[in-house]
PDB file of C-alpha atoms in Angstrom:
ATOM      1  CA  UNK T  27      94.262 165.844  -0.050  1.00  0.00           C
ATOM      2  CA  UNK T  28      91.737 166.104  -3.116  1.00  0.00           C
ATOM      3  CA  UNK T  29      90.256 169.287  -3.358  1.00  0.00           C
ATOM      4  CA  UNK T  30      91.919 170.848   0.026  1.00  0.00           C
ATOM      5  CA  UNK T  31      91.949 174.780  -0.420  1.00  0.00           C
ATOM      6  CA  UNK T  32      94.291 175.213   2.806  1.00  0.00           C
ATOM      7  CA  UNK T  33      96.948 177.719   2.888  1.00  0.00           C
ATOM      8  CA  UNK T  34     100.658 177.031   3.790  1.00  0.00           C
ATOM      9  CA  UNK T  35     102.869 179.091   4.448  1.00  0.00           C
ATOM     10  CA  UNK T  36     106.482 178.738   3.517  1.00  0.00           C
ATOM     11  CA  UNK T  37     109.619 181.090   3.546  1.00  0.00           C
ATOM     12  CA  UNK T  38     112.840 180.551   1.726  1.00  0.00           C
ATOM     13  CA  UNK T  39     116.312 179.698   3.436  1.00  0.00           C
ATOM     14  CA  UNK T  40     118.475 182.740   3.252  1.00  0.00           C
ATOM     15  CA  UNK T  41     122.522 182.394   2.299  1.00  0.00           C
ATOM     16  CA  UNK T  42     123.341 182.742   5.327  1.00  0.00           C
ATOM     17  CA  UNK T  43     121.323 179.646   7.008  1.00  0.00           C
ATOM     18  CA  UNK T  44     124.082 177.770   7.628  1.00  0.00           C
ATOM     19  CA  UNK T  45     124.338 180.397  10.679  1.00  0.00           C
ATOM     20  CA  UNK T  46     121.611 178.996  12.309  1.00  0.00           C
ATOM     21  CA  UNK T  47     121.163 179.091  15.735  1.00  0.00           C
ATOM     22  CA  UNK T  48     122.120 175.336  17.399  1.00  0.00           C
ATOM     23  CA  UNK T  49     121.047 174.633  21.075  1.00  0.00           C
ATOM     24  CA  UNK T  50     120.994 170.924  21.466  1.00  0.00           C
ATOM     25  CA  UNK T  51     123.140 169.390  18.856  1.00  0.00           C
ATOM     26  CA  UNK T  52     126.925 169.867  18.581  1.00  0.00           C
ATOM     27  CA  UNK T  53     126.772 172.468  15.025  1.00  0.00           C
ATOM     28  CA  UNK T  54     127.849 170.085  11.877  1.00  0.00           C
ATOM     29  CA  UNK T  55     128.508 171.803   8.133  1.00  0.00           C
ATOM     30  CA  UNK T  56     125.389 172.803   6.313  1.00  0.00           C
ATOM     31  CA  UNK T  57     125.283 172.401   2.885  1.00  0.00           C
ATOM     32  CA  UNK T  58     122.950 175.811   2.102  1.00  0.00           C
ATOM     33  CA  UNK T  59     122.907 174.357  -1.870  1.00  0.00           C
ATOM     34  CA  UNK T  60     121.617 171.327  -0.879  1.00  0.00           C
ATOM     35  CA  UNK T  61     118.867 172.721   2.062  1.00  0.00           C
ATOM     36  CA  UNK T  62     117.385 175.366  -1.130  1.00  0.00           C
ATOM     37  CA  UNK T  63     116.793 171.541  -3.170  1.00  0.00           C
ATOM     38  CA  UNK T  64     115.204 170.158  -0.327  1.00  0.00           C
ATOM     39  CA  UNK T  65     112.897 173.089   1.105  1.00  0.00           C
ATOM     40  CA  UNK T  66     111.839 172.853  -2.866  1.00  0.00           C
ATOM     41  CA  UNK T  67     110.956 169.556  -2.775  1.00  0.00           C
ATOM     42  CA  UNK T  68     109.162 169.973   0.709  1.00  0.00           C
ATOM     43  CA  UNK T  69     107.148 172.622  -1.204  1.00  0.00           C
ATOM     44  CA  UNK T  70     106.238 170.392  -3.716  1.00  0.00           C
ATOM     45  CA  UNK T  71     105.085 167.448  -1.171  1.00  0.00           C
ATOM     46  CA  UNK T  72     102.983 170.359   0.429  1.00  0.00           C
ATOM     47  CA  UNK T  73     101.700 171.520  -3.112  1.00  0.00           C
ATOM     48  CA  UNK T  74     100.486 167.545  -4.284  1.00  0.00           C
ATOM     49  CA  UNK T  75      98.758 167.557  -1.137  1.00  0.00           C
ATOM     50  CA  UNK T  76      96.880 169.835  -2.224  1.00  0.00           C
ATOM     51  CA  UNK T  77      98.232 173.019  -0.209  1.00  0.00           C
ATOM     52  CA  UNK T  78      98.295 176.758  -2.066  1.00  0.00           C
ATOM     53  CA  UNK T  79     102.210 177.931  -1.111  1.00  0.00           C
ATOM     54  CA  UNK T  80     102.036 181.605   0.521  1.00  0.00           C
ATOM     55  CA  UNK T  81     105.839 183.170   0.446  1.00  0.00           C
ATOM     56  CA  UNK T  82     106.574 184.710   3.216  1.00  0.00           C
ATOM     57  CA  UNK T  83     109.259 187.815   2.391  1.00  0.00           C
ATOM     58  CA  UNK T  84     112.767 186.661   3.321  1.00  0.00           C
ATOM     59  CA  UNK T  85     114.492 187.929   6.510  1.00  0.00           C
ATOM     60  CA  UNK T  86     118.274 188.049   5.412  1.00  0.00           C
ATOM     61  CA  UNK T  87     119.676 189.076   8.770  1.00  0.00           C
ATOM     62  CA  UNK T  88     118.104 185.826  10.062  1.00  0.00           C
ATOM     63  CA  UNK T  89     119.577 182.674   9.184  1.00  0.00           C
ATOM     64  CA  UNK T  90     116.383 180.910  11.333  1.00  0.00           C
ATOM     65  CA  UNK T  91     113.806 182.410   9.754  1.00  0.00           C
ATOM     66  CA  UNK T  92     113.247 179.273   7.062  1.00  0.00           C
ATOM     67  CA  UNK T  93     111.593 177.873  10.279  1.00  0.00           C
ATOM     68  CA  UNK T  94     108.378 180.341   9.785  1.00  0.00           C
ATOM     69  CA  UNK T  95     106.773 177.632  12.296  1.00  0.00           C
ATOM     70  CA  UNK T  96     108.108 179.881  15.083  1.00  0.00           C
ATOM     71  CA  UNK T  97     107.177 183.469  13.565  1.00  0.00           C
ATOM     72  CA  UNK T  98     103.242 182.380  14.256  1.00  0.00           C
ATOM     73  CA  UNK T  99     101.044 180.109  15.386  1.00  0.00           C
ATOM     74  CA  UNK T 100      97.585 179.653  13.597  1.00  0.00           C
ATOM     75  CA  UNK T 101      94.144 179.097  15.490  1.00  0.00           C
ATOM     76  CA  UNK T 102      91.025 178.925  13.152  1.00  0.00           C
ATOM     77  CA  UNK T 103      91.314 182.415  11.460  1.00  0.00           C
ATOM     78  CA  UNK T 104      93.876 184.286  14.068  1.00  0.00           C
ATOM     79  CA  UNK T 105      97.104 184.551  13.110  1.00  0.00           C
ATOM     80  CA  UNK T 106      98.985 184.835  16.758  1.00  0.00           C
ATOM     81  CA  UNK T 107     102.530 186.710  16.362  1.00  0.00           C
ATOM     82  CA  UNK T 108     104.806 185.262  18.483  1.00  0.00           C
ATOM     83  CA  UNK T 109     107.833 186.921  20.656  1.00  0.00           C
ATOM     84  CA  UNK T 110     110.811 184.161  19.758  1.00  0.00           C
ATOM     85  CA  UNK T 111     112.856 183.157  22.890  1.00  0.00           C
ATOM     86  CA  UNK T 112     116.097 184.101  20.742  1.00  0.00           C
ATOM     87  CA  UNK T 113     116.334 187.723  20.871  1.00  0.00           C
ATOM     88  CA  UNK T 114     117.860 187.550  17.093  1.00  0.00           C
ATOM     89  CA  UNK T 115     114.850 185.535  15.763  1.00  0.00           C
ATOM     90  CA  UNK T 116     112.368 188.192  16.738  1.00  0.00           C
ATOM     91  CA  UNK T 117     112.721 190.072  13.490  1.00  0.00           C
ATOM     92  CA  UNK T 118     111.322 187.412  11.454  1.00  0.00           C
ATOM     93  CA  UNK T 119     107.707 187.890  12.938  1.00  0.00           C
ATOM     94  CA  UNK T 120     107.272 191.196  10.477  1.00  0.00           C
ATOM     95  CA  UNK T 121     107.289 189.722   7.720  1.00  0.00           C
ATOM     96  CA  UNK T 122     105.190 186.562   9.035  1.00  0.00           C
ATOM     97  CA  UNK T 123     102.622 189.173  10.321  1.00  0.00           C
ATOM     98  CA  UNK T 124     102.534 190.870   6.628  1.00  0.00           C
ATOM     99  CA  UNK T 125     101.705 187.757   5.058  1.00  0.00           C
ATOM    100  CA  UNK T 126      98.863 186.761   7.884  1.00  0.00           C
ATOM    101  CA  UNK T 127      98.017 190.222   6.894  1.00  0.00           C
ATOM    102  CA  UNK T 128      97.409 189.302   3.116  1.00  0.00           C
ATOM    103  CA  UNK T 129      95.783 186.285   4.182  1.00  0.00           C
ATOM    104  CA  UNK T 130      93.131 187.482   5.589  1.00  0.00           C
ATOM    105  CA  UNK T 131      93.727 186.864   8.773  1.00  0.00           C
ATOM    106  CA  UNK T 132      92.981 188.249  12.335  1.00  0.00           C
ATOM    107  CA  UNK T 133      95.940 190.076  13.968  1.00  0.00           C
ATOM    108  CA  UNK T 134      97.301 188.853  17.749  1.00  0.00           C
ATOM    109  CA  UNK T 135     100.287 190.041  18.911  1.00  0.00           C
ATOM    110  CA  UNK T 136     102.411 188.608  22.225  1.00  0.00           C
ATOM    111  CA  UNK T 137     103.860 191.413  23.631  1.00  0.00           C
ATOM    112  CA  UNK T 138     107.088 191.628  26.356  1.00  0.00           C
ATOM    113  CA  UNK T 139     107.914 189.978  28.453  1.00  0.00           C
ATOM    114  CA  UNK T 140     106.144 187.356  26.790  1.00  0.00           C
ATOM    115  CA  UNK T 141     108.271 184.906  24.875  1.00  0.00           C
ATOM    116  CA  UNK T 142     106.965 182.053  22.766  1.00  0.00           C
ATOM    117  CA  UNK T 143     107.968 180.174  19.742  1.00  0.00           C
ATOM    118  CA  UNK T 144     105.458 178.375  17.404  1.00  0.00           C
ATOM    119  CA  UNK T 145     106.988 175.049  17.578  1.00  0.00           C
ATOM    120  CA  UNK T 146     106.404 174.434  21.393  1.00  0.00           C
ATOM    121  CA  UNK T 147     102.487 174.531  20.257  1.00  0.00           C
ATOM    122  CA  UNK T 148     101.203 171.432  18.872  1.00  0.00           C
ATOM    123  CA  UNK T 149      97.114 172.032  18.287  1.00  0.00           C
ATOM    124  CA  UNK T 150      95.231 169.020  18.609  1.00  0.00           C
ATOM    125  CA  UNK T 151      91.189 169.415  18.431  1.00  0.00           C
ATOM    126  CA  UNK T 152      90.437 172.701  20.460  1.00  0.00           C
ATOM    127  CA  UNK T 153      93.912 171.667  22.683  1.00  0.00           C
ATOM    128  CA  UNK T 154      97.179 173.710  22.210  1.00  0.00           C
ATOM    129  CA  UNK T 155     100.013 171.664  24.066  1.00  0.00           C
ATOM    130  CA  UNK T 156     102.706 174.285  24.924  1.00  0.00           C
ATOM    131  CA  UNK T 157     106.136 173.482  25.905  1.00  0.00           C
ATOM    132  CA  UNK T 158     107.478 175.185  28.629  1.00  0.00           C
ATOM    133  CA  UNK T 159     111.220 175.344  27.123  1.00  0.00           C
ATOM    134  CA  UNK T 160     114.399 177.438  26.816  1.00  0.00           C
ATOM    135  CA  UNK T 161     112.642 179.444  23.751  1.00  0.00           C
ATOM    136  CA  UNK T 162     108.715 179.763  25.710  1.00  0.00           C
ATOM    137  CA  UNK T 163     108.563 181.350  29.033  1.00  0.00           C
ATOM    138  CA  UNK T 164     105.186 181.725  31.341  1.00  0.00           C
ATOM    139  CA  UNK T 165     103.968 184.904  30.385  1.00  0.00           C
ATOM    140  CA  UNK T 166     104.152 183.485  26.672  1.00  0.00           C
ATOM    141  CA  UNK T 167     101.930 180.938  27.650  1.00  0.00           C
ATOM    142  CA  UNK T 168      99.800 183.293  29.711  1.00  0.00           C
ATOM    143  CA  UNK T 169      99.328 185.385  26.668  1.00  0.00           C
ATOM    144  CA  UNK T 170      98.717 182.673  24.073  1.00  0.00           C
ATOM    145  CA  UNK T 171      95.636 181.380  26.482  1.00  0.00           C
ATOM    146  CA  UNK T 172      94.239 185.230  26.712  1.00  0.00           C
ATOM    147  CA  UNK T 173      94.234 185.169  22.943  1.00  0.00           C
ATOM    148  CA  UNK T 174      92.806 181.494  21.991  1.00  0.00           C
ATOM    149  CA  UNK T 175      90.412 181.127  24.887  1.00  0.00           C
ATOM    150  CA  UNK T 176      87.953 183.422  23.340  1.00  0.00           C
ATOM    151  CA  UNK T 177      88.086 180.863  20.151  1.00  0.00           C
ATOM    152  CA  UNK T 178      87.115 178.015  22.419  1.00  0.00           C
ATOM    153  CA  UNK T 179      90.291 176.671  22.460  1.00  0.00           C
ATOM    154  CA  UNK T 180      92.290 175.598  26.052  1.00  0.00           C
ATOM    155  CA  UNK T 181      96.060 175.581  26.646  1.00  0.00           C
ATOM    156  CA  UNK T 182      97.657 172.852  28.485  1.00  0.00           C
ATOM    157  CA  UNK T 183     101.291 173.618  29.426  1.00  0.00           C
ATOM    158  CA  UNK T 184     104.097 171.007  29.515  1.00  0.00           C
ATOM    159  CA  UNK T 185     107.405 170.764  30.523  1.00  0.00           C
ATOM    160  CA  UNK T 186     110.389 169.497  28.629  1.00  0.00           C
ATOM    161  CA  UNK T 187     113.421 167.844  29.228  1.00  0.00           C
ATOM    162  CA  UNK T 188     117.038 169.264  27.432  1.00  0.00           C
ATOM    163  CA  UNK T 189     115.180 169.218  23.820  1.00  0.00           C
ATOM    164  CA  UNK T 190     114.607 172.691  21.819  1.00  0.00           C
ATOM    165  CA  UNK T 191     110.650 172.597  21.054  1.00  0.00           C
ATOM    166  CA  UNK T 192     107.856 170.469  22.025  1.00  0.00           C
ATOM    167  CA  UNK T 193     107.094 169.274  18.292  1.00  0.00           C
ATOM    168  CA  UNK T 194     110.993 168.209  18.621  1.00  0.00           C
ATOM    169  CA  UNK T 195     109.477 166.061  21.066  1.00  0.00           C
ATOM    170  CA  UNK T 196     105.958 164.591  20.086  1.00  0.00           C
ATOM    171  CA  UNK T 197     103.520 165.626  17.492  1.00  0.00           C
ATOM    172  CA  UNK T 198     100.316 164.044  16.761  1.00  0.00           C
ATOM    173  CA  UNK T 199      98.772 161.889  14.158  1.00  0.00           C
ATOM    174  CA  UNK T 200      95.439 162.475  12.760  1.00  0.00           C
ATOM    175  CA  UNK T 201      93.692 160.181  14.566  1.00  0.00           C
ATOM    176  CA  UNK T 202      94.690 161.947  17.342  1.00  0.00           C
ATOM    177  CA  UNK T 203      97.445 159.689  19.247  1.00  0.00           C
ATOM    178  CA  UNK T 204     100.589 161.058  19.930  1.00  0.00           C
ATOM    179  CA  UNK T 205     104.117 160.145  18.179  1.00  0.00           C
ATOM    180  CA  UNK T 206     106.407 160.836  20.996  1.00  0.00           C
ATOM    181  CA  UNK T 207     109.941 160.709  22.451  1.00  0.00           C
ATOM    182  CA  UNK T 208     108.592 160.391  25.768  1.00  0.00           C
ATOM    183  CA  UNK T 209     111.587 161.053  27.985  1.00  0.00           C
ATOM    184  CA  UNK T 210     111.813 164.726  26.478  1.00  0.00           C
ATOM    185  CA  UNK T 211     108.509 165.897  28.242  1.00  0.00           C
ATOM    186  CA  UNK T 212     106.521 165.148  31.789  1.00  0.00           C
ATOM    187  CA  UNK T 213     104.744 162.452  31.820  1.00  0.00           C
ATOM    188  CA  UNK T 214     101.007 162.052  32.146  1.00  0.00           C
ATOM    189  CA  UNK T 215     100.219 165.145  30.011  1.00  0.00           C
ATOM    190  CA  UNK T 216      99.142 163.037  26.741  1.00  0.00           C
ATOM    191  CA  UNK T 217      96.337 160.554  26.524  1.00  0.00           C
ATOM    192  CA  UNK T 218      97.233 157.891  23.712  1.00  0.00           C
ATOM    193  CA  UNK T 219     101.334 157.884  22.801  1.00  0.00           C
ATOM    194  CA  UNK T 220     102.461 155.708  20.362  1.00  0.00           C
ATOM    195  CA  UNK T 221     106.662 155.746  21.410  1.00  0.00           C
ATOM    196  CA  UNK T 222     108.874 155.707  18.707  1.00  0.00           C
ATOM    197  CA  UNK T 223     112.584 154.506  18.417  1.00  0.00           C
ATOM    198  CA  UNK T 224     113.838 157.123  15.709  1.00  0.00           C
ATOM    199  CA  UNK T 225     114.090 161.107  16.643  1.00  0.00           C
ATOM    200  CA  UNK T 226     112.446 161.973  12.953  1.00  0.00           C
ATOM    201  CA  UNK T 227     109.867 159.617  13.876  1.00  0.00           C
ATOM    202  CA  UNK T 228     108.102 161.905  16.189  1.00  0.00           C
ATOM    203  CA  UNK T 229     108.063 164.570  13.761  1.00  0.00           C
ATOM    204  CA  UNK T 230     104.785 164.459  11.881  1.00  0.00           C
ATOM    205  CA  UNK T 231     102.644 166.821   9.800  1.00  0.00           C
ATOM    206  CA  UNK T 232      99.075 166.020   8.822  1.00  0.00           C
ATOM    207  CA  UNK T 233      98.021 167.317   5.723  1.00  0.00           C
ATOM    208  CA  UNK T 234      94.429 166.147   5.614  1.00  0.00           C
ATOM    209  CA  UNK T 235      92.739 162.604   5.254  1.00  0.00           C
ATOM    210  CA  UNK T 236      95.130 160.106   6.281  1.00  0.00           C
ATOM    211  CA  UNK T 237      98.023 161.952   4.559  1.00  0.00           C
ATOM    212  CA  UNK T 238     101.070 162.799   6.827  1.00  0.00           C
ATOM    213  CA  UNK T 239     104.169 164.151   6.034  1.00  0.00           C
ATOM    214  CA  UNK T 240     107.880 162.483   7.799  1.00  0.00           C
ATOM    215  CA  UNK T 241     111.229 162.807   7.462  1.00  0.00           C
ATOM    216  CA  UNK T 242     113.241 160.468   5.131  1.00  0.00           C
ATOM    217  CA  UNK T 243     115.649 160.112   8.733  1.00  0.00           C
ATOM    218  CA  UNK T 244     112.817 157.871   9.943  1.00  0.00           C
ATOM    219  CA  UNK T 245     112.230 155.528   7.141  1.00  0.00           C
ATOM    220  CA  UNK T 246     111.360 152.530  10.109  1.00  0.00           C
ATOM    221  CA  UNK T 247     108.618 154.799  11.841  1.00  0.00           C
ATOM    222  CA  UNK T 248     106.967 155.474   8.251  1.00  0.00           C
ATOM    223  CA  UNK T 249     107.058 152.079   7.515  1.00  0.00           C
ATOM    224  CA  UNK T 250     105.405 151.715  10.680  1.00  0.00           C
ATOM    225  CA  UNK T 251     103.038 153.831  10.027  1.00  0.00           C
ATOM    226  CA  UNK T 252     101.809 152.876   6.518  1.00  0.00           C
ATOM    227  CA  UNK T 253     101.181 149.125   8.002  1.00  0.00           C
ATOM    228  CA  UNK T 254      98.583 151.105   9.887  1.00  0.00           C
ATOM    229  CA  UNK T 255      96.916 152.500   7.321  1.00  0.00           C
ATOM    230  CA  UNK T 256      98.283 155.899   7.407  1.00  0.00           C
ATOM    231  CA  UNK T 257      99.887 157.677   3.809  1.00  0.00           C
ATOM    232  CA  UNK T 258     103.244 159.140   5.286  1.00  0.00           C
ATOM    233  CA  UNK T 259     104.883 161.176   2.193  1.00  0.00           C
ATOM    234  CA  UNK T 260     108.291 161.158   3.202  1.00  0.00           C
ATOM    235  CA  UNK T 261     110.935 164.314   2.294  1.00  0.00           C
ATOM    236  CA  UNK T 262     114.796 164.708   2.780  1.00  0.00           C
ATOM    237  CA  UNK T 263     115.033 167.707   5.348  1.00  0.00           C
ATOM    238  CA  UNK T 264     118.669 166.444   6.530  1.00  0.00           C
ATOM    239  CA  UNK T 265     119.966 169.833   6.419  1.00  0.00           C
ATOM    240  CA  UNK T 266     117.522 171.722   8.157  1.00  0.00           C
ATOM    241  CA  UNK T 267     117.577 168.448  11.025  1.00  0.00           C
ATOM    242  CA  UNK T 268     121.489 169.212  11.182  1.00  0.00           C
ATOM    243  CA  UNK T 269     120.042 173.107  12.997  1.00  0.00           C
ATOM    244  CA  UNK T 270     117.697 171.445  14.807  1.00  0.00           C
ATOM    245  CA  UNK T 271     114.798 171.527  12.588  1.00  0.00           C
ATOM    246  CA  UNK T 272     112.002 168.986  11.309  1.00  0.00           C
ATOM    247  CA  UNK T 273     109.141 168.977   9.123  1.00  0.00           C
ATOM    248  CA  UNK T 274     106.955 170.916  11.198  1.00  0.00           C
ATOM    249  CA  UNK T 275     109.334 173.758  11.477  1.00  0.00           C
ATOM    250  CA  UNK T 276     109.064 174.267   7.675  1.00  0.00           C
ATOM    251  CA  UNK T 277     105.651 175.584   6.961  1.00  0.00           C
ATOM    252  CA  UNK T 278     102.558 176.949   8.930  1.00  0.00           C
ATOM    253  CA  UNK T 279      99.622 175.269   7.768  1.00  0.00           C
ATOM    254  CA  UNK T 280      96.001 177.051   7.766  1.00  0.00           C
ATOM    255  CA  UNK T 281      92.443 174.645   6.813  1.00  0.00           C
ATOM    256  CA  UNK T 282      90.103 175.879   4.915  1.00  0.00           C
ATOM    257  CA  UNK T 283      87.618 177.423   6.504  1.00  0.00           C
ATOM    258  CA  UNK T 284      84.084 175.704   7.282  1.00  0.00           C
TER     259      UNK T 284
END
């Protein structure tokens, strides 16, 4: 992404992440070692892409928090703090709200009984998908549509189907289709879906032009995907998939502004 000014934001996996939280996957050894050499090397795919890394401060009492995804979701320049559905996550959103802060960016807050977690939004155009899951409740979704409407933006709910997020579910390309699992959600709520065989392969992140980032657990879906014309940068993110987690759970990524 030549010349992209964008921030992301990143936070380092504690010690302790191997004490992740695990909802839909029986829990499988986590090599911490190996996750701190990977999240590195997803920094550095974020970095050649042209992205300037923001550190957000470590939360050492939670093991989840490398997933900064969840702490707050983005919309042009408001920086919406969410309430995580796991009562133990909700400390992270401090120091995700001090870093906005620094940014630059405009302050919302969701407030009890309002629970939401940033990966059940996927933003496409001036549409935020949310999933309706385990982690994102109604009044979560009430709140995040008080706080984007005024930015022009609408909020379509959708339901899910025994999976943790939506983006574990579908994410979208930037051409705007949709990579998708598509028994995980309702169906009908996405125009264009492009159904993939491989869980990883679902998980995209654009970083600007053609550019997307995947997982190296989906090297047939990348393949797929170059043969189209797309640039997928793949990046090992095995232990971070072993809690549950993909490459958009790893960074929060904010354009440059026009």
């Amino acid at each position: 992404m030549a010349g992209a000014t964008g921030i992301a934001f990143v936070r380092t996996p504690t010690a302790n992440l191997a004490e992740g939280i695990v909802t839909h996957l029986q829990r499988s050894v986590v090599d911490v070692g190996r996750a701190m050499v990977q999240h590195a090397a997803y920094c550095r795919a974020l970095a050649e892409a042209g992205w300037q890394l923001r550190d957000v401060a470590p939360a050492p009492a939670c093991p989840d928090a490398v997933f900064i995804e969840d702490a707050m979701v983005v919309v042009g320049h408001a920086a919406i703090i969410t309430r995580p559905g796991a009562e133990a996550r909700r400390p992270e959103t401090e120091g995700a709200e001090a870093a906005a802060r620094t940014a630059g960016l405009d302050i919302v807050r969701l407030a009890a009984p309002a629970t939401l977690d940033g990966g059940d939004v996927l933003q496409v155009g001036d549409t935020l998908y949310v999933g309706r899951s385990g982690r994102t409740n109604a009044e979560g979704i009430r709140q995040l549509r008080a706080a984007v409407s005024p930015l022009g933006r609408r909020v379509v709910p959708v339901r899910l189907n025994a999976v943790l997020h939506l983006k574990s579910a579908v994410t979208a390309l930037p051409d705007g289709t949709f990579l998708a699992l598509p028994e995980l959600f309702e169906p009908g709520v996405f125009p264009v879906v492009r159904p993939v065989a491989e869980e990883g392969g679902c998980h995209v992140v654009p970083l600007g032009g053609d550019a997307i980032l995947i997982a190296a657990s989906a090297p047939r879906t990348a393949d797929a995907l170059a043969d189209l014309g797309f640039d997928p940068r793949v990046v090992d993110i095995s232990e971070f998939e072993k809690l549950e987690g993909c490459v958009t759970c790893l960074s929060v990524l904010v354009p440059p502004r026009r």
